mmCIF file of C-alpha atoms in Angstrom:
data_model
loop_
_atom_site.group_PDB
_atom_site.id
_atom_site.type_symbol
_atom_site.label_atom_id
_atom_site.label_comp_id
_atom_site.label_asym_id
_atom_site.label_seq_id
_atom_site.Cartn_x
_atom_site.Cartn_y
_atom_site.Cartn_z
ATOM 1 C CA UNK A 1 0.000 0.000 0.000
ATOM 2 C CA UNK A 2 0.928 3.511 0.361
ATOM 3 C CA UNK A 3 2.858 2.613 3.631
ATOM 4 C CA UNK A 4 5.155 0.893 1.268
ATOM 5 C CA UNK A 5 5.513 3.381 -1.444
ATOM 6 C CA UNK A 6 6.472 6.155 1.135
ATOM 7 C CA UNK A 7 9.802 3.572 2.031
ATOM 8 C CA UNK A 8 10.112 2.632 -1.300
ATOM 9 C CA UNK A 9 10.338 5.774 -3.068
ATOM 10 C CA UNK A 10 13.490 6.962 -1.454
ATOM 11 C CA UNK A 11 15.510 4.390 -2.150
ATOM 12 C CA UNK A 12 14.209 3.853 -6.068
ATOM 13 C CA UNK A 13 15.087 8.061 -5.714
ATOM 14 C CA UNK A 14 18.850 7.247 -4.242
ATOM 15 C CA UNK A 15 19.233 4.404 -6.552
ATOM 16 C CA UNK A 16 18.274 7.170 -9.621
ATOM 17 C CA UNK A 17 20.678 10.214 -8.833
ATOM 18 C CA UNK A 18 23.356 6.908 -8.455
ATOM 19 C CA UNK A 19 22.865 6.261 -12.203
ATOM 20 C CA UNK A 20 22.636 9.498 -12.949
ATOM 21 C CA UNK A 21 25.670 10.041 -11.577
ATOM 22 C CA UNK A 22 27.301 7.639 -13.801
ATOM 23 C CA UNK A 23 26.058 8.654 -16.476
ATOM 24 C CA UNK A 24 27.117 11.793 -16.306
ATOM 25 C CA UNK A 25 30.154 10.737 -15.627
ATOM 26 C CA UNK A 26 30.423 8.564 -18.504
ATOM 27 C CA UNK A 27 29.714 11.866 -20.568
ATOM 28 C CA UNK A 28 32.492 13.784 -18.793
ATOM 29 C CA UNK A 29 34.792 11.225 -19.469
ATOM 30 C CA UNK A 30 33.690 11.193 -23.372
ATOM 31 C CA UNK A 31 32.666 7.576 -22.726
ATOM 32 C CA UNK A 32 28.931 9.163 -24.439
ATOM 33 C CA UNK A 33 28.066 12.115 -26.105
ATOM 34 C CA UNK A 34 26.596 14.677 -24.251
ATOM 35 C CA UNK A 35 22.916 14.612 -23.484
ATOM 36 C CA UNK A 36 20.402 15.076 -20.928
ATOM 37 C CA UNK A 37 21.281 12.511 -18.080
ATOM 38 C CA UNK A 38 18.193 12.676 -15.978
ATOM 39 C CA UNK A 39 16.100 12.232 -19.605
ATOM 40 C CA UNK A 40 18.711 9.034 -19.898
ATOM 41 C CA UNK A 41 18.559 7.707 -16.566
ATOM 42 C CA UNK A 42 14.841 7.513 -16.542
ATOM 43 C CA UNK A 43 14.931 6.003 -20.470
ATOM 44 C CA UNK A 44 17.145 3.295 -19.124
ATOM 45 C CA UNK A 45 14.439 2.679 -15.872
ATOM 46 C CA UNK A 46 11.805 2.051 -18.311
ATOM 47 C CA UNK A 47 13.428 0.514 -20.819
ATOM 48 C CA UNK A 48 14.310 -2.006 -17.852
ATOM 49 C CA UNK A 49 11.037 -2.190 -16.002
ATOM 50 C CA UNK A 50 9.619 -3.484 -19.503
ATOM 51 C CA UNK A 51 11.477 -5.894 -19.691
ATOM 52 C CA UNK A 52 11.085 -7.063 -16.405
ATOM 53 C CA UNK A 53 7.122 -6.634 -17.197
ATOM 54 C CA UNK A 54 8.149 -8.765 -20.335
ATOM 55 C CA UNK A 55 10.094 -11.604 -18.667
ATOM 56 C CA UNK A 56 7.003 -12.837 -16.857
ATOM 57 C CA UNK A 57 6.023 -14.502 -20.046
ATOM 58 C CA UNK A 58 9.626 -16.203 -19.966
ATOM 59 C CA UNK A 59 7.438 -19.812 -19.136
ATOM 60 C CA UNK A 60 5.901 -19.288 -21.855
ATOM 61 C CA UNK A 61 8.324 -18.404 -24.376
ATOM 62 C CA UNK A 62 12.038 -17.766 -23.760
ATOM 63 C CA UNK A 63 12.275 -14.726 -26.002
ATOM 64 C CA UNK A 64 10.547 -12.888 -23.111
ATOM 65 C CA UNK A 65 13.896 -13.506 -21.049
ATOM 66 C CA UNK A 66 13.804 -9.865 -18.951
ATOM 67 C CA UNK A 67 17.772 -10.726 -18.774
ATOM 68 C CA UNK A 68 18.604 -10.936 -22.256
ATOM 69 C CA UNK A 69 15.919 -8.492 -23.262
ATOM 70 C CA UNK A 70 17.555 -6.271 -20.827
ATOM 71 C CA UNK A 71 21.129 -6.354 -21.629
ATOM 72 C CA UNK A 72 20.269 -5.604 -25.099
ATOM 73 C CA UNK A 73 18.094 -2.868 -24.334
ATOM 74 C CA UNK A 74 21.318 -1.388 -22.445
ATOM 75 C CA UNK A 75 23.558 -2.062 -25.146
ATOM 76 C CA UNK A 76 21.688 -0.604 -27.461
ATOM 77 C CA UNK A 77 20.610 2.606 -25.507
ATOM 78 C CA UNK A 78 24.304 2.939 -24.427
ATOM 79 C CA UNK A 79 25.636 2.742 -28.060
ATOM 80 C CA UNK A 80 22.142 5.536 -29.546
ATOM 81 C CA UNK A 81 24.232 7.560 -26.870
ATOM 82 C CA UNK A 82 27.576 7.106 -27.756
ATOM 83 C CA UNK A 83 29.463 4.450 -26.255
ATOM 84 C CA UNK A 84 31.810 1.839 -28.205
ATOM 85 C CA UNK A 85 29.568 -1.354 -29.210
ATOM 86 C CA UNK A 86 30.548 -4.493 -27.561
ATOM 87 C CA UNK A 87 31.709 -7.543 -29.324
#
């Protein structure tokens, strides 16, 4: 319930400004292009959260993997902002 959200929220805040962090960082460094890092940050949450959403239909198909689905989607939002492509 709401008692939840209100201990929740904090953390799924610190654990925000962490990536933000990094990716700014990553910018500063010239590891990506500059951009809006806040805008990124919260791309890359729900980029993620889909696939988590997504891998509960893993049993019924492994496509729907929320691992694979989301190391891709982090690849491939780290390379759109500049970063070397693996492999």
């Amino acid at each position: 319930g709401e008692h939840t959200i209100i201990q929740t929220a904090p953390r799924i805040i610190a654990v925000l400004q962490f990536v933000e962090a990094l990716i700014t960082s990553a910018q500063d460094s010239g590891a990506l292009e500059p951009g809006p890092a806040q805008v990124r940050t919260v791309q890359l949450w729900a980029a993620l959260q889909g696939a988590v959403q997504l891998g509960k239909l893993t049993r019924f198909d492994p496509v729907f993997s929320a691992r694979n689905i989301g190391e891709s989607l982090v690849e491939d939002l780290l390379t759109g902002w500049g970063a070397s492509p693996s492999g």
